[in-house]
Amino acid sequence: MSSATSPAPTRQRIIEAVLRIIGRDGVAGVTNRRIAREAGVSLGSVTYHFETQHELLRESLLHFVREETRRFTELAEAHRGACDLDVAGAAALAGQVAGDIGFDSEHIAPFELYVEAGRDARLREAAAEAFAAYDRLAAQILAGLGVPDAERYAAATVALVMGLQLRRLATGSPAEDLVDALLLLARGAVGPGAPVPGAAASAPAR
């Protein structure tokens, strides 16, 4: 059987099941029996791969972040190689990507896990690792766009994107809000009064 049609490894199926359950019913909905049913594996497989629920939650959060950062890194590399993408173009692309993300259960789950990390100190290391991965990606993209002190603005960029995504989730607000906010941040990064390259060109047609 080819790799394209082979089922996902058991561990990955369990993690993906955990994310779906958390996205639908929160962390309180996670039980070994429900995971086994959702993942289509035996109950023994769940306990074999993950000895504790803490380990399950930690690995589920890190798996999601690894997949997201991999996808966004590939997207950034593809556009950097394909064209001369400026700050405004990058902001518009971010808005397009955000608009394309459906808030299915697997994308809601990380927000639940970050809140859970506020209650459970054992998850905070994983949450910090997740945010560090996003910060590195943001710094890489900002530096590629020529933003000075990219690392300085990375955390603020991540916080802005995640906060507005949470707002979209809660209110249904449009992805265009993200574009406007990123352009405001970019203007601050390049200096007061400095034009953002291509900003006028990126304004959406009415």
Short mmCIF file of C-alpha atoms in Angstrom, two decimals:
data_model
loop_
_atom_site.label_atom_id
_atom_site.label_comp_id
_atom_site.label_asym_id
_atom_site.label_seq_id
_atom_site.Cartn_x
_atom_site.Cartn_y
_atom_site.Cartn_z
CA MET A 1 0.00 0.00 0.00
CA SER A 2 1.40 3.43 -0.91
CA SER A 3 2.08 6.07 1.73
CA ALA A 4 -0.57 8.30 0.14
CA THR A 5 -3.29 5.83 1.05
CA SER A 6 -1.86 4.37 4.25
CA PRO A 7 -3.72 5.28 7.43
CA ALA A 8 -2.06 7.76 9.75
CA PRO A 9 0.10 6.24 12.50
CA THR A 10 -1.83 5.36 15.65
CA ARG A 11 -0.17 8.07 17.75
CA GLN A 12 -1.08 10.76 15.22
CA ARG A 13 -4.66 9.52 14.98
CA ILE A 14 -4.97 9.72 18.75
CA ILE A 15 -3.61 13.27 18.83
CA GLU A 16 -5.92 14.41 16.05
CA ALA A 17 -8.86 12.81 17.86
CA VAL A 18 -7.93 14.69 21.04
CA LEU A 19 -7.89 18.00 19.16
CA ARG A 20 -11.31 17.33 17.64
CA ILE A 21 -12.79 16.41 21.03
CA ILE A 22 -11.31 19.47 22.75
CA GLY A 23 -12.55 21.74 19.95
CA ARG A 24 -16.08 20.39 20.31
CA ASP A 25 -16.43 19.94 24.07
CA GLY A 26 -13.38 21.41 25.78
CA VAL A 27 -10.69 19.68 27.79
CA ALA A 28 -13.29 18.23 30.14
CA GLY A 29 -14.61 16.13 27.25
CA VAL A 30 -11.34 14.19 26.88
CA THR A 31 -11.53 10.62 28.18
CA ASN A 32 -9.57 7.58 27.05
CA ARG A 33 -12.72 5.76 25.95
CA ARG A 34 -13.90 8.68 23.87
CA ILE A 35 -10.46 9.15 22.33
CA ALA A 36 -10.34 5.49 21.36
CA ARG A 37 -13.76 5.70 19.75
CA GLU A 38 -12.97 8.96 17.93
CA ALA A 39 -9.57 7.73 16.68
CA GLY A 40 -10.79 4.25 15.77
CA VAL A 41 -8.17 2.54 17.94
CA SER A 42 -8.27 0.24 20.93
CA LEU A 43 -8.43 1.61 24.44
CA GLY A 44 -5.11 -0.08 25.13
CA SER A 45 -3.50 1.86 22.27
CA VAL A 46 -4.35 5.16 23.95
CA THR A 47 -2.76 4.20 27.25
CA TYR A 48 0.19 2.57 25.46
CA HIS A 49 1.11 5.77 23.62
CA PHE A 50 0.18 8.25 26.37
CA GLU A 51 0.50 7.33 30.03
CA THR A 52 -1.26 10.44 31.37
CA GLN A 53 -3.83 12.96 30.19
CA HIS A 54 -1.26 15.71 30.77
CA GLU A 55 1.02 14.06 28.20
CA LEU A 56 -1.92 13.78 25.78
CA LEU A 57 -2.78 17.46 26.07
CA ARG A 58 0.84 18.57 25.82
CA GLU A 59 1.58 16.52 22.71
CA SER A 60 -1.70 17.54 21.07
CA LEU A 61 -0.90 21.23 21.47
CA LEU A 62 2.67 20.85 20.18
CA HIS A 63 1.52 18.70 17.25
CA PHE A 64 -0.95 21.39 16.16
CA VAL A 65 1.66 24.15 16.42
CA ARG A 66 4.27 22.12 14.50
CA GLU A 67 1.82 21.52 11.67
CA GLU A 68 0.73 25.16 11.56
CA THR A 69 4.27 26.54 11.59
CA ARG A 70 5.32 24.06 8.90
CA ARG A 71 2.40 25.12 6.70
CA PHE A 72 3.00 28.85 7.19
CA THR A 73 6.75 28.47 6.67
CA GLU A 74 6.14 26.73 3.35
CA LEU A 75 3.68 29.46 2.36
CA ALA A 76 6.14 32.22 3.26
CA GLU A 77 8.97 30.52 1.39
CA ALA A 78 6.81 29.99 -1.70
CA HIS A 79 5.82 33.65 -1.88
CA ARG A 80 9.29 34.92 -1.09
CA GLY A 81 10.68 32.90 -3.96
CA ALA A 82 7.84 33.64 -6.37
CA CYS A 83 7.69 37.41 -6.12
CA ASP A 84 8.97 40.51 -4.37
CA LEU A 85 6.39 40.53 -1.58
CA ASP A 86 6.39 43.77 0.41
CA VAL A 87 5.00 44.47 3.88
CA ALA A 88 1.56 45.44 2.61
CA GLY A 89 1.47 42.40 0.35
CA ALA A 90 2.39 40.17 3.27
CA ALA A 91 -0.39 41.72 5.37
CA ALA A 92 -2.88 41.10 2.58
CA LEU A 93 -1.66 37.51 2.26
CA ALA A 94 -2.05 37.01 6.01
CA GLY A 95 -5.62 38.25 5.76
CA GLN A 96 -6.30 35.88 2.89
CA VAL A 97 -4.86 32.94 4.80
CA ALA A 98 -6.82 33.88 7.92
CA GLY A 99 -10.01 34.09 5.90
CA ASP A 100 -9.37 30.65 4.44
CA ILE A 101 -8.98 29.06 7.88
CA GLY A 102 -12.23 27.49 8.92
CA PHE A 103 -12.80 27.38 12.65
CA ASP A 104 -13.32 23.66 12.80
CA SER A 105 -12.85 21.78 16.05
CA GLU A 106 -9.11 21.25 15.49
CA HIS A 107 -8.54 25.01 15.11
CA ILE A 108 -10.63 25.85 18.17
CA ALA A 109 -8.78 23.32 20.32
CA PRO A 110 -5.51 25.32 20.74
CA PHE A 111 -7.41 28.25 22.28
CA GLU A 112 -8.91 25.82 24.78
CA LEU A 113 -5.46 24.40 25.53
CA TYR A 114 -3.90 27.83 26.06
CA VAL A 115 -6.64 28.66 28.58
CA GLU A 116 -6.10 25.28 30.24
CA ALA A 117 -2.39 26.12 30.57
CA GLY A 118 -3.47 29.08 32.70
CA ARG A 119 -5.08 26.59 35.09
CA ASP A 120 -2.54 23.79 34.86
CA ALA A 121 1.08 24.81 35.35
CA ARG A 122 2.22 21.51 33.82
CA LEU A 123 0.99 22.70 30.41
CA ARG A 124 2.71 26.07 30.54
CA GLU A 125 6.02 24.76 29.26
CA ALA A 126 4.26 23.36 26.18
CA ALA A 127 2.35 26.62 25.71
CA ALA A 128 5.59 28.61 25.96
CA GLU A 129 7.21 26.27 23.43
CA ALA A 130 4.25 26.78 21.10
CA PHE A 131 4.42 30.57 21.29
CA ALA A 132 8.20 30.48 20.82
CA ALA A 133 7.69 28.55 17.58
CA TYR A 134 5.24 31.17 16.34
CA ASP A 135 7.61 33.96 17.41
CA ARG A 136 10.47 32.41 15.42
CA LEU A 137 8.28 32.11 12.35
CA ALA A 138 7.06 35.71 12.67
CA ALA A 139 10.63 36.98 13.08
CA GLN A 140 11.73 35.04 10.00
CA ILE A 141 8.93 36.51 7.89
CA LEU A 142 9.41 40.06 9.19
CA ALA A 143 13.16 39.89 8.60
CA GLY A 144 12.56 38.60 5.08
CA LEU A 145 10.37 41.65 4.46
CA GLY A 146 13.13 43.97 5.64
CA VAL A 147 11.43 45.07 8.87
CA PRO A 148 14.12 46.42 11.25
CA ASP A 149 14.49 44.64 14.60
CA ALA A 150 12.29 41.80 13.40
CA GLU A 151 12.74 39.77 16.58
CA ARG A 152 11.59 42.72 18.67
CA TYR A 153 8.24 42.83 16.84
CA ALA A 154 7.73 39.07 16.51
CA ALA A 155 5.86 38.51 19.77
CA ALA A 156 3.61 41.51 19.17
CA THR A 157 2.82 40.25 15.69
CA VAL A 158 1.92 36.80 16.99
CA ALA A 159 -0.22 38.30 19.76
CA LEU A 160 -1.99 40.51 17.24
CA VAL A 161 -2.74 37.67 14.85
CA MET A 162 -3.91 35.29 17.57
CA GLY A 163 -5.99 37.93 19.31
CA LEU A 164 -7.78 38.88 16.12
CA GLN A 165 -8.30 35.24 15.23
CA LEU A 166 -9.91 34.76 18.64
CA ARG A 167 -12.08 37.79 17.95
CA ARG A 168 -13.09 36.34 14.59
CA LEU A 169 -13.95 33.07 16.28
CA ALA A 170 -16.09 34.78 18.93
CA THR A 171 -17.78 37.44 16.81
CA GLY A 172 -17.50 36.43 13.17
CA SER A 173 -15.56 39.62 12.36
CA PRO A 174 -13.96 39.75 8.90
CA ALA A 175 -10.36 38.80 8.12
CA GLU A 176 -9.82 42.32 6.70
CA ASP A 177 -9.50 43.54 10.30
CA LEU A 178 -6.30 41.50 10.51
CA VAL A 179 -4.86 43.19 7.41
CA ASP A 180 -5.51 46.68 8.80
CA ALA A 181 -3.99 45.78 12.17
CA LEU A 182 -0.87 44.25 10.62
CA LEU A 183 -0.33 47.36 8.50
CA LEU A 184 -0.57 49.54 11.61
CA LEU A 185 2.03 47.35 13.32
CA ALA A 186 4.26 47.48 10.24
CA ARG A 187 4.11 51.27 10.18
CA GLY A 188 5.29 51.31 13.77
CA ALA A 189 8.07 48.87 12.97
CA VAL A 190 9.50 50.86 10.08
CA GLY A 191 9.32 54.13 12.01
CA PRO A 192 6.85 56.96 12.69
CA GLY A 193 5.71 58.64 9.51
CA ALA A 194 7.54 56.18 7.29
CA PRO A 195 5.47 54.84 4.41
CA VAL A 196 4.77 51.15 4.24
CA PRO A 197 5.95 49.93 0.83
CA GLY A 198 3.02 49.08 -1.40
CA ALA A 199 0.39 50.09 1.19
CA ALA A 200 -1.73 52.00 -1.29
CA ALA A 201 -1.58 49.17 -3.79
CA SER A 202 -2.79 46.70 -1.20
CA ALA A 203 -6.01 48.55 -0.42
CA PRO A 204 -8.93 46.32 -1.41
CA ALA A 205 -10.99 47.34 -4.39
CA ARG A 206 -14.51 48.55 -3.55
#
